[in-house]
Each structure stands twice: as C-alpha cells, then as structure tokens.
Backbone as XML, in Angstrom:
<?xml version="1.0"?>
<chain id="A" units="angstrom">
  <residue number="1" name="PHE">
    <atom name="N" x="-137.780" y="-123.213" z="-87.763"/>
    <atom name="CA" x="-139.125" y="-123.655" z="-87.999"/>
    <atom name="C" x="-140.123" y="-122.508" z="-87.984"/>
  </residue>
  <residue number="2" name="GLY">
    <atom name="N" x="-139.667" y="-121.321" z="-87.723"/>
    <atom name="CA" x="-140.572" y="-120.186" z="-87.740"/>
    <atom name="C" x="-141.272" y="-119.996" z="-86.412"/>
  </residue>
  <residue number="3" name="SER">
    <atom name="N" x="-142.184" y="-119.057" z="-86.396"/>
    <atom name="CA" x="-142.952" y="-118.802" z="-85.181"/>
    <atom name="C" x="-144.423" y="-118.694" z="-85.535"/>
  </residue>
  <residue number="4" name="ALA">
    <atom name="N" x="-145.237" y="-118.934" z="-84.535"/>
    <atom name="CA" x="-146.685" y="-118.837" z="-84.712"/>
    <atom name="C" x="-147.274" y="-118.205" z="-83.466"/>
  </residue>
  <residue number="5" name="ASP">
    <atom name="N" x="-148.292" y="-117.412" z="-83.665"/>
    <atom name="CA" x="-148.967" y="-116.775" z="-82.544"/>
    <atom name="C" x="-150.460" y="-116.823" z="-82.824"/>
  </residue>
  <residue number="6" name="GLU">
    <atom name="N" x="-151.144" y="-117.699" z="-82.133"/>
    <atom name="CA" x="-152.590" y="-117.845" z="-82.311"/>
    <atom name="C" x="-153.260" y="-117.911" z="-80.949"/>
  </residue>
  <residue number="7" name="SER">
    <atom name="N" x="-154.421" y="-117.355" z="-80.859"/>
    <atom name="CA" x="-155.238" y="-117.452" z="-79.658"/>
    <atom name="C" x="-156.536" y="-118.149" z="-80.029"/>
  </residue>
  <residue number="8" name="GLY">
    <atom name="N" x="-157.079" y="-118.874" z="-79.104"/>
    <atom name="CA" x="-158.330" y="-119.564" z="-79.372"/>
    <atom name="C" x="-158.737" y="-120.407" z="-78.185"/>
  </residue>
  <residue number="9" name="TYR">
    <atom name="N" x="-159.640" y="-121.332" z="-78.440"/>
    <atom name="CA" x="-160.104" y="-122.213" z="-77.377"/>
    <atom name="C" x="-160.569" y="-123.532" z="-77.976"/>
  </residue>
  <residue number="10" name="GLY">
    <atom name="N" x="-160.683" y="-124.513" z="-77.117"/>
    <atom name="CA" x="-161.177" y="-125.814" z="-77.526"/>
    <atom name="C" x="-162.106" y="-126.374" z="-76.467"/>
  </residue>
  <residue number="11" name="LEU">
    <atom name="N" x="-163.101" y="-127.088" z="-76.902"/>
    <atom name="CA" x="-164.060" y="-127.731" z="-76.012"/>
    <atom name="C" x="-164.225" y="-129.182" z="-76.458"/>
  </residue>
  <residue number="12" name="GLY">
    <atom name="N" x="-164.440" y="-130.068" z="-75.507"/>
    <atom name="CA" x="-164.661" y="-131.458" z="-75.860"/>
    <atom name="C" x="-165.502" y="-132.152" z="-74.807"/>
  </residue>
  <residue number="13" name="ALA">
    <atom name="N" x="-166.261" y="-133.130" z="-75.252"/>
    <atom name="CA" x="-167.071" y="-133.938" z="-74.337"/>
    <atom name="C" x="-167.182" y="-135.326" z="-74.931"/>
  </residue>
  <residue number="14" name="GLY">
    <atom name="N" x="-167.263" y="-136.314" z="-74.055"/>
    <atom name="CA" x="-167.367" y="-137.676" z="-74.553"/>
    <atom name="C" x="-167.890" y="-138.630" z="-73.505"/>
  </residue>
  <residue number="15" name="VAL">
    <atom name="N" x="-168.124" y="-139.835" z="-73.962"/>
    <atom name="CA" x="-168.552" y="-140.914" z="-73.081"/>
    <atom name="C" x="-167.699" y="-142.142" z="-73.379"/>
  </residue>
  <residue number="16" name="ARG">
    <atom name="N" x="-167.460" y="-142.946" z="-72.344"/>
    <atom name="CA" x="-166.710" y="-144.182" z="-72.490"/>
    <atom name="C" x="-167.290" y="-145.197" z="-71.520"/>
  </residue>
  <residue number="17" name="GLY">
    <atom name="N" x="-167.479" y="-146.404" z="-71.986"/>
    <atom name="CA" x="-168.023" y="-147.422" z="-71.104"/>
    <atom name="C" x="-167.855" y="-148.815" z="-71.677"/>
  </residue>
  <residue number="18" name="ARG">
    <atom name="N" x="-168.081" y="-149.794" z="-70.830"/>
    <atom name="CA" x="-167.977" y="-151.190" z="-71.230"/>
    <atom name="C" x="-169.283" y="-151.633" z="-71.873"/>
  </residue>
  <residue number="19" name="ALA">
    <atom name="N" x="-169.184" y="-152.110" z="-73.105"/>
    <atom name="CA" x="-170.348" y="-152.650" z="-73.810"/>
    <atom name="C" x="-170.526" y="-154.126" z="-73.489"/>
  </residue>
  <residue number="20" name="ALA">
    <atom name="N" x="-169.452" y="-154.776" z="-73.079"/>
    <atom name="CA" x="-169.448" y="-156.174" z="-72.660"/>
    <atom name="C" x="-168.284" y="-156.326" z="-71.687"/>
  </residue>
  <residue number="21" name="ASP">
    <atom name="N" x="-168.102" y="-157.518" z="-71.163"/>
    <atom name="CA" x="-167.071" y="-157.741" z="-70.151"/>
    <atom name="C" x="-165.689" y="-157.307" z="-70.630"/>
  </residue>
  <residue number="22" name="ARG">
    <atom name="N" x="-165.367" y="-157.558" z="-71.876"/>
    <atom name="CA" x="-164.028" y="-157.248" z="-72.392"/>
    <atom name="C" x="-164.024" y="-156.206" z="-73.508"/>
  </residue>
  <residue number="23" name="VAL">
    <atom name="N" x="-165.149" y="-155.558" z="-73.778"/>
    <atom name="CA" x="-165.251" y="-154.587" z="-74.870"/>
    <atom name="C" x="-165.590" y="-153.210" z="-74.305"/>
  </residue>
  <residue number="24" name="GLU">
    <atom name="N" x="-164.768" y="-152.230" z="-74.661"/>
    <atom name="CA" x="-164.981" y="-150.849" z="-74.235"/>
    <atom name="C" x="-165.194" y="-149.990" z="-75.474"/>
  </residue>
  <residue number="25" name="LEU">
    <atom name="N" x="-166.198" y="-149.107" z="-75.435"/>
    <atom name="CA" x="-166.499" y="-148.203" z="-76.541"/>
    <atom name="C" x="-166.390" y="-146.764" z="-76.052"/>
  </residue>
  <residue number="26" name="GLU">
    <atom name="N" x="-166.016" y="-145.870" z="-76.975"/>
    <atom name="CA" x="-165.827" y="-144.460" z="-76.617"/>
    <atom name="C" x="-166.289" y="-143.573" z="-77.775"/>
  </residue>
  <residue number="27" name="ALA">
    <atom name="N" x="-166.906" y="-142.451" z="-77.440"/>
    <atom name="CA" x="-167.317" y="-141.457" z="-78.434"/>
    <atom name="C" x="-167.034" y="-140.073" z="-77.858"/>
  </residue>
  <residue number="28" name="ARG">
    <atom name="N" x="-166.463" y="-139.195" z="-78.686"/>
    <atom name="CA" x="-166.143" y="-137.828" z="-78.266"/>
    <atom name="C" x="-166.531" y="-136.849" z="-79.361"/>
  </residue>
  <residue number="29" name="LEU">
    <atom name="N" x="-166.931" y="-135.668" z="-78.953"/>
    <atom name="CA" x="-167.184" y="-134.552" z="-79.859"/>
    <atom name="C" x="-166.281" y="-133.414" z="-79.409"/>
  </residue>
  <residue number="30" name="ASN">
    <atom name="N" x="-165.473" y="-132.885" z="-80.331"/>
    <atom name="CA" x="-164.514" y="-131.825" z="-80.013"/>
    <atom name="C" x="-164.753" y="-130.617" z="-80.914"/>
  </residue>
  <residue number="31" name="TYR">
    <atom name="N" x="-164.512" y="-129.444" z="-80.355"/>
    <atom name="CA" x="-164.591" y="-128.201" z="-81.122"/>
    <atom name="C" x="-163.353" y="-127.371" z="-80.795"/>
  </residue>
  <residue number="32" name="VAL">
    <atom name="N" x="-162.642" y="-126.902" z="-81.820"/>
    <atom name="CA" x="-161.459" y="-126.060" z="-81.652"/>
    <atom name="C" x="-161.650" y="-124.810" z="-82.495"/>
  </residue>
  <residue number="33" name="ASP">
    <atom name="N" x="-161.401" y="-123.653" z="-81.897"/>
    <atom name="CA" x="-161.509" y="-122.380" z="-82.612"/>
    <atom name="C" x="-160.199" y="-121.618" z="-82.443"/>
  </residue>
  <residue number="34" name="LEU">
    <atom name="N" x="-159.358" y="-121.638" z="-83.480"/>
    <atom name="CA" x="-158.132" y="-120.836" z="-83.513"/>
    <atom name="C" x="-158.337" y="-119.793" z="-84.599"/>
  </residue>
  <residue number="35" name="ASP">
    <atom name="N" x="-157.493" y="-119.746" z="-85.613"/>
    <atom name="CA" x="-157.767" y="-118.873" z="-86.755"/>
    <atom name="C" x="-158.976" y="-119.373" z="-87.530"/>
  </residue>
  <residue number="36" name="ASP">
    <atom name="N" x="-159.133" y="-120.678" z="-87.555"/>
    <atom name="CA" x="-160.238" y="-121.348" z="-88.235"/>
    <atom name="C" x="-160.853" y="-122.323" z="-87.234"/>
  </residue>
  <residue number="37" name="SER">
    <atom name="N" x="-162.120" y="-122.603" z="-87.343"/>
    <atom name="CA" x="-162.749" y="-123.526" z="-86.400"/>
    <atom name="C" x="-162.852" y="-124.918" z="-87.019"/>
  </residue>
  <residue number="38" name="ASP">
    <atom name="N" x="-162.902" y="-125.914" z="-86.159"/>
    <atom name="CA" x="-162.990" y="-127.300" z="-86.597"/>
    <atom name="C" x="-163.762" y="-128.094" z="-85.558"/>
  </residue>
  <residue number="39" name="THR">
    <atom name="N" x="-164.682" y="-128.895" z="-86.024"/>
    <atom name="CA" x="-165.426" y="-129.808" z="-85.167"/>
    <atom name="C" x="-165.060" y="-131.228" z="-85.578"/>
  </residue>
  <residue number="40" name="SER">
    <atom name="N" x="-164.807" y="-132.079" z="-84.603"/>
    <atom name="CA" x="-164.451" y="-133.456" z="-84.918"/>
    <atom name="C" x="-165.272" y="-134.428" z="-84.077"/>
  </residue>
  <residue number="41" name="LEU">
    <atom name="N" x="-165.503" y="-135.589" z="-84.650"/>
    <atom name="CA" x="-166.186" y="-136.691" z="-83.977"/>
    <atom name="C" x="-165.200" y="-137.846" z="-83.898"/>
  </residue>
  <residue number="42" name="GLU">
    <atom name="N" x="-165.014" y="-138.391" z="-82.708"/>
    <atom name="CA" x="-164.121" y="-139.518" z="-82.503"/>
    <atom name="C" x="-164.925" y="-140.725" z="-82.039"/>
  </residue>
  <residue number="43" name="LEU">
    <atom name="N" x="-164.687" y="-141.875" z="-82.649"/>
    <atom name="CA" x="-165.287" y="-143.140" z="-82.236"/>
    <atom name="C" x="-164.163" y="-144.143" z="-82.059"/>
  </residue>
  <residue number="44" name="ALA">
    <atom name="N" x="-164.170" y="-144.881" z="-80.952"/>
    <atom name="CA" x="-163.090" y="-145.827" z="-80.679"/>
    <atom name="C" x="-163.630" y="-147.034" z="-79.934"/>
  </residue>
  <residue number="45" name="GLY">
    <atom name="N" x="-162.868" y="-148.098" z="-79.988"/>
    <atom name="CA" x="-163.199" y="-149.313" z="-79.258"/>
    <atom name="C" x="-161.938" y="-150.044" z="-78.855"/>
  </residue>
  <residue number="46" name="ARG">
    <atom name="N" x="-162.033" y="-150.809" z="-77.769"/>
    <atom name="CA" x="-160.906" y="-151.610" z="-77.289"/>
    <atom name="C" x="-161.409" y="-152.993" z="-76.884"/>
  </residue>
  <residue number="47" name="TYR">
    <atom name="N" x="-160.561" y="-153.979" z="-77.114"/>
    <atom name="CA" x="-160.843" y="-155.337" z="-76.639"/>
    <atom name="C" x="-159.785" y="-155.681" z="-75.600"/>
  </residue>
  <residue number="48" name="TYR">
    <atom name="N" x="-160.219" y="-156.005" z="-74.389"/>
    <atom name="CA" x="-159.320" y="-156.329" z="-73.287"/>
    <atom name="C" x="-159.072" y="-157.833" z="-73.246"/>
  </residue>
  <residue number="49" name="PHE">
    <atom name="N" x="-157.803" y="-158.216" z="-73.471"/>
    <atom name="CA" x="-157.406" y="-159.611" z="-73.336"/>
    <atom name="C" x="-157.279" y="-159.990" z="-71.869"/>
  </residue>
  <residue number="50" name="SER">
    <atom name="N" x="-156.949" y="-158.997" z="-71.033"/>
    <atom name="CA" x="-156.861" y="-159.172" z="-69.585"/>
    <atom name="C" x="-157.220" y="-157.828" z="-68.956"/>
  </residue>
  <residue number="51" name="ASP">
    <atom name="N" x="-157.193" y="-157.764" z="-67.636"/>
    <atom name="CA" x="-157.492" y="-156.495" z="-66.968"/>
    <atom name="C" x="-156.453" y="-155.425" z="-67.289"/>
  </residue>
  <residue number="52" name="ALA">
    <atom name="N" x="-155.245" y="-155.830" z="-67.717"/>
    <atom name="CA" x="-154.156" y="-154.878" z="-67.912"/>
    <atom name="C" x="-153.744" y="-154.679" z="-69.361"/>
  </residue>
  <residue number="53" name="PHE">
    <atom name="N" x="-154.295" y="-155.437" z="-70.330"/>
    <atom name="CA" x="-153.823" y="-155.343" z="-71.709"/>
    <atom name="C" x="-154.993" y="-155.345" z="-72.682"/>
  </residue>
  <residue number="54" name="ALA">
    <atom name="N" x="-154.984" y="-154.372" z="-73.620"/>
    <atom name="CA" x="-156.058" y="-154.272" z="-74.610"/>
    <atom name="C" x="-155.482" y="-153.825" z="-75.947"/>
  </residue>
  <residue number="55" name="VAL">
    <atom name="N" x="-156.186" y="-154.153" z="-77.011"/>
    <atom name="CA" x="-155.897" y="-153.610" z="-78.342"/>
    <atom name="C" x="-157.137" y="-152.839" z="-78.769"/>
  </residue>
  <residue number="56" name="GLY">
    <atom name="N" x="-156.921" y="-151.823" z="-79.585"/>
    <atom name="CA" x="-158.068" y="-151.018" z="-79.984"/>
    <atom name="C" x="-157.825" y="-150.270" z="-81.263"/>
  </residue>
  <residue number="57" name="GLY">
    <atom name="N" x="-158.859" y="-149.608" z="-81.684"/>
    <atom name="CA" x="-158.793" y="-148.801" z="-82.880"/>
    <atom name="C" x="-159.884" y="-147.759" z="-82.855"/>
  </residue>
  <residue number="58" name="GLY">
    <atom name="N" x="-159.751" y="-146.809" z="-83.762"/>
    <atom name="CA" x="-160.758" y="-145.762" z="-83.804"/>
    <atom name="C" x="-160.664" y="-144.946" z="-85.065"/>
  </residue>
  <residue number="59" name="VAL">
    <atom name="N" x="-161.581" y="-144.013" z="-85.162"/>
    <atom name="CA" x="-161.632" y="-143.121" z="-86.314"/>
    <atom name="C" x="-161.989" y="-141.718" z="-85.818"/>
  </residue>
  <residue number="60" name="ILE">
    <atom name="N" x="-161.357" y="-140.724" z="-86.431"/>
    <atom name="CA" x="-161.653" y="-139.317" z="-86.158"/>
    <atom name="C" x="-162.093" y="-138.691" z="-87.469"/>
  </residue>
  <residue number="61" name="ASP">
    <atom name="N" x="-163.244" y="-138.040" z="-87.459"/>
    <atom name="CA" x="-163.773" y="-137.364" z="-88.645"/>
    <atom name="C" x="-163.820" y="-135.869" z="-88.354"/>
  </residue>
  <residue number="62" name="ASN">
    <atom name="N" x="-163.067" y="-135.090" z="-89.152"/>
    <atom name="CA" x="-163.092" y="-133.636" z="-89.011"/>
    <atom name="C" x="-163.004" y="-133.001" z="-90.392"/>
  </residue>
  <residue number="63" name="ASP">
    <atom name="N" x="-162.803" y="-131.681" z="-90.425"/>
    <atom name="CA" x="-162.769" y="-130.968" z="-91.704"/>
    <atom name="C" x="-161.651" y="-131.459" z="-92.625"/>
  </residue>
  <residue number="64" name="ALA">
    <atom name="N" x="-160.578" y="-132.007" z="-92.057"/>
    <atom name="CA" x="-159.451" y="-132.492" z="-92.862"/>
    <atom name="C" x="-159.715" y="-133.875" z="-93.445"/>
  </residue>
  <residue number="65" name="GLY">
    <atom name="N" x="-160.753" y="-134.555" z="-92.988"/>
    <atom name="CA" x="-161.069" y="-135.894" z="-93.477"/>
    <atom name="C" x="-161.032" y="-136.917" z="-92.357"/>
  </residue>
  <residue number="66" name="LEU">
    <atom name="N" x="-160.930" y="-138.176" z="-92.735"/>
    <atom name="CA" x="-160.915" y="-139.274" z="-91.763"/>
    <atom name="C" x="-159.486" y="-139.621" z="-91.362"/>
  </residue>
  <residue number="67" name="THR">
    <atom name="N" x="-159.288" y="-139.875" z="-90.079"/>
    <atom name="CA" x="-158.023" y="-140.379" z="-89.560"/>
    <atom name="C" x="-158.315" y="-141.669" z="-88.813"/>
  </residue>
  <residue number="68" name="TRP">
    <atom name="N" x="-157.648" y="-142.741" z="-89.189"/>
    <atom name="CA" x="-157.817" y="-144.044" z="-88.534"/>
    <atom name="C" x="-156.629" y="-144.285" z="-87.617"/>
  </residue>
  <residue number="69" name="ASN">
    <atom name="N" x="-156.852" y="-144.963" z="-86.481"/>
    <atom name="CA" x="-155.752" y="-145.287" z="-85.595"/>
    <atom name="C" x="-155.947" y="-146.668" z="-84.987"/>
  </residue>
  <residue number="70" name="VAL">
    <atom name="N" x="-154.847" y="-147.310" z="-84.667"/>
    <atom name="CA" x="-154.823" y="-148.587" z="-83.958"/>
    <atom name="C" x="-153.759" y="-148.498" z="-82.886"/>
  </residue>
  <residue number="71" name="GLY">
    <atom name="N" x="-153.938" y="-149.281" z="-81.826"/>
    <atom name="CA" x="-152.944" y="-149.221" z="-80.764"/>
    <atom name="C" x="-153.155" y="-150.305" z="-79.728"/>
  </residue>
  <residue number="72" name="VAL">
    <atom name="N" x="-152.250" y="-150.312" z="-78.781"/>
    <atom name="CA" x="-152.326" y="-151.220" z="-77.636"/>
    <atom name="C" x="-152.399" y="-150.373" z="-76.376"/>
  </residue>
  <residue number="73" name="ARG">
    <atom name="N" x="-152.951" y="-150.947" z="-75.333"/>
    <atom name="CA" x="-153.065" y="-150.255" z="-74.053"/>
    <atom name="C" x="-152.618" y="-151.210" z="-72.963"/>
  </residue>
  <residue number="74" name="ALA">
    <atom name="N" x="-151.685" y="-150.737" z="-72.131"/>
    <atom name="CA" x="-151.229" y="-151.501" z="-70.982"/>
    <atom name="C" x="-151.463" y="-150.657" z="-69.735"/>
  </residue>
  <residue number="75" name="GLU">
    <atom name="N" x="-152.032" y="-151.258" z="-68.722"/>
    <atom name="CA" x="-152.325" y="-150.543" z="-67.473"/>
    <atom name="C" x="-151.543" y="-151.174" z="-66.353"/>
  </residue>
  <residue number="76" name="PHE">
    <atom name="N" x="-150.944" y="-150.313" z="-65.536"/>
    <atom name="CA" x="-150.113" y="-150.774" z="-64.424"/>
    <atom name="C" x="-150.650" y="-150.201" z="-63.126"/>
  </residue>
  <residue number="77" name="GLY">
    <atom name="N" x="-150.414" y="-150.889" z="-62.031"/>
    <atom name="CA" x="-150.851" y="-150.394" z="-60.732"/>
    <atom name="C" x="-152.203" y="-150.966" z="-60.340"/>
  </residue>
  <residue number="78" name="ASN">
    <atom name="N" x="-152.751" y="-150.410" z="-59.284"/>
    <atom name="CA" x="-154.035" y="-150.884" z="-58.755"/>
    <atom name="C" x="-155.179" y="-150.408" z="-59.615"/>
  </residue>
  <residue number="79" name="ARG">
    <atom name="N" x="-156.171" y="-151.265" z="-59.806"/>
    <atom name="CA" x="-157.359" y="-150.910" z="-60.566"/>
    <atom name="C" x="-158.557" y="-151.003" z="-59.688"/>
  </residue>
</chain>
C-alpha cells in the first residue's frame, strides 16, 4: 500500500445539546492542516426513542463536498 509521511495539526470545536426531551442537535467546526488545509462544518441530530437508543443523521461540508451519514446509537451503563 505504500508509505506516507506527513506532519500537520488539526483543531476542532463544537456544541451538542438537547433541543427537546428526545431531540439532540450537534454542530462542529474542524480545521486540518497537513500538506493541504481543509475546514469542515458538521451538523447532526439524533432522536432518542429511549434513554439508551437513538437514531440520527448528519452532514459534513468540506472542500471535498458534502458527506451524509445515518446511524443508530446505543448507550450502556449508568447515565
């Protein structure tokens, strides 16, 4: 697969919180500087069917274009 040698850094910040009893929203801004720099904005949301199970989706916008995602979230243990 070859080899790669790059140095750089990445920074990110975001917020996440409940917009309603069962709805969680999240927003992040990320910056990565390797050989080329890239800034991305992430927006996501989840709907909690129970305290331990949620479905969600989101979008990431960066120099490469839009990436959409969907998924499930299961939480175990004490909350």
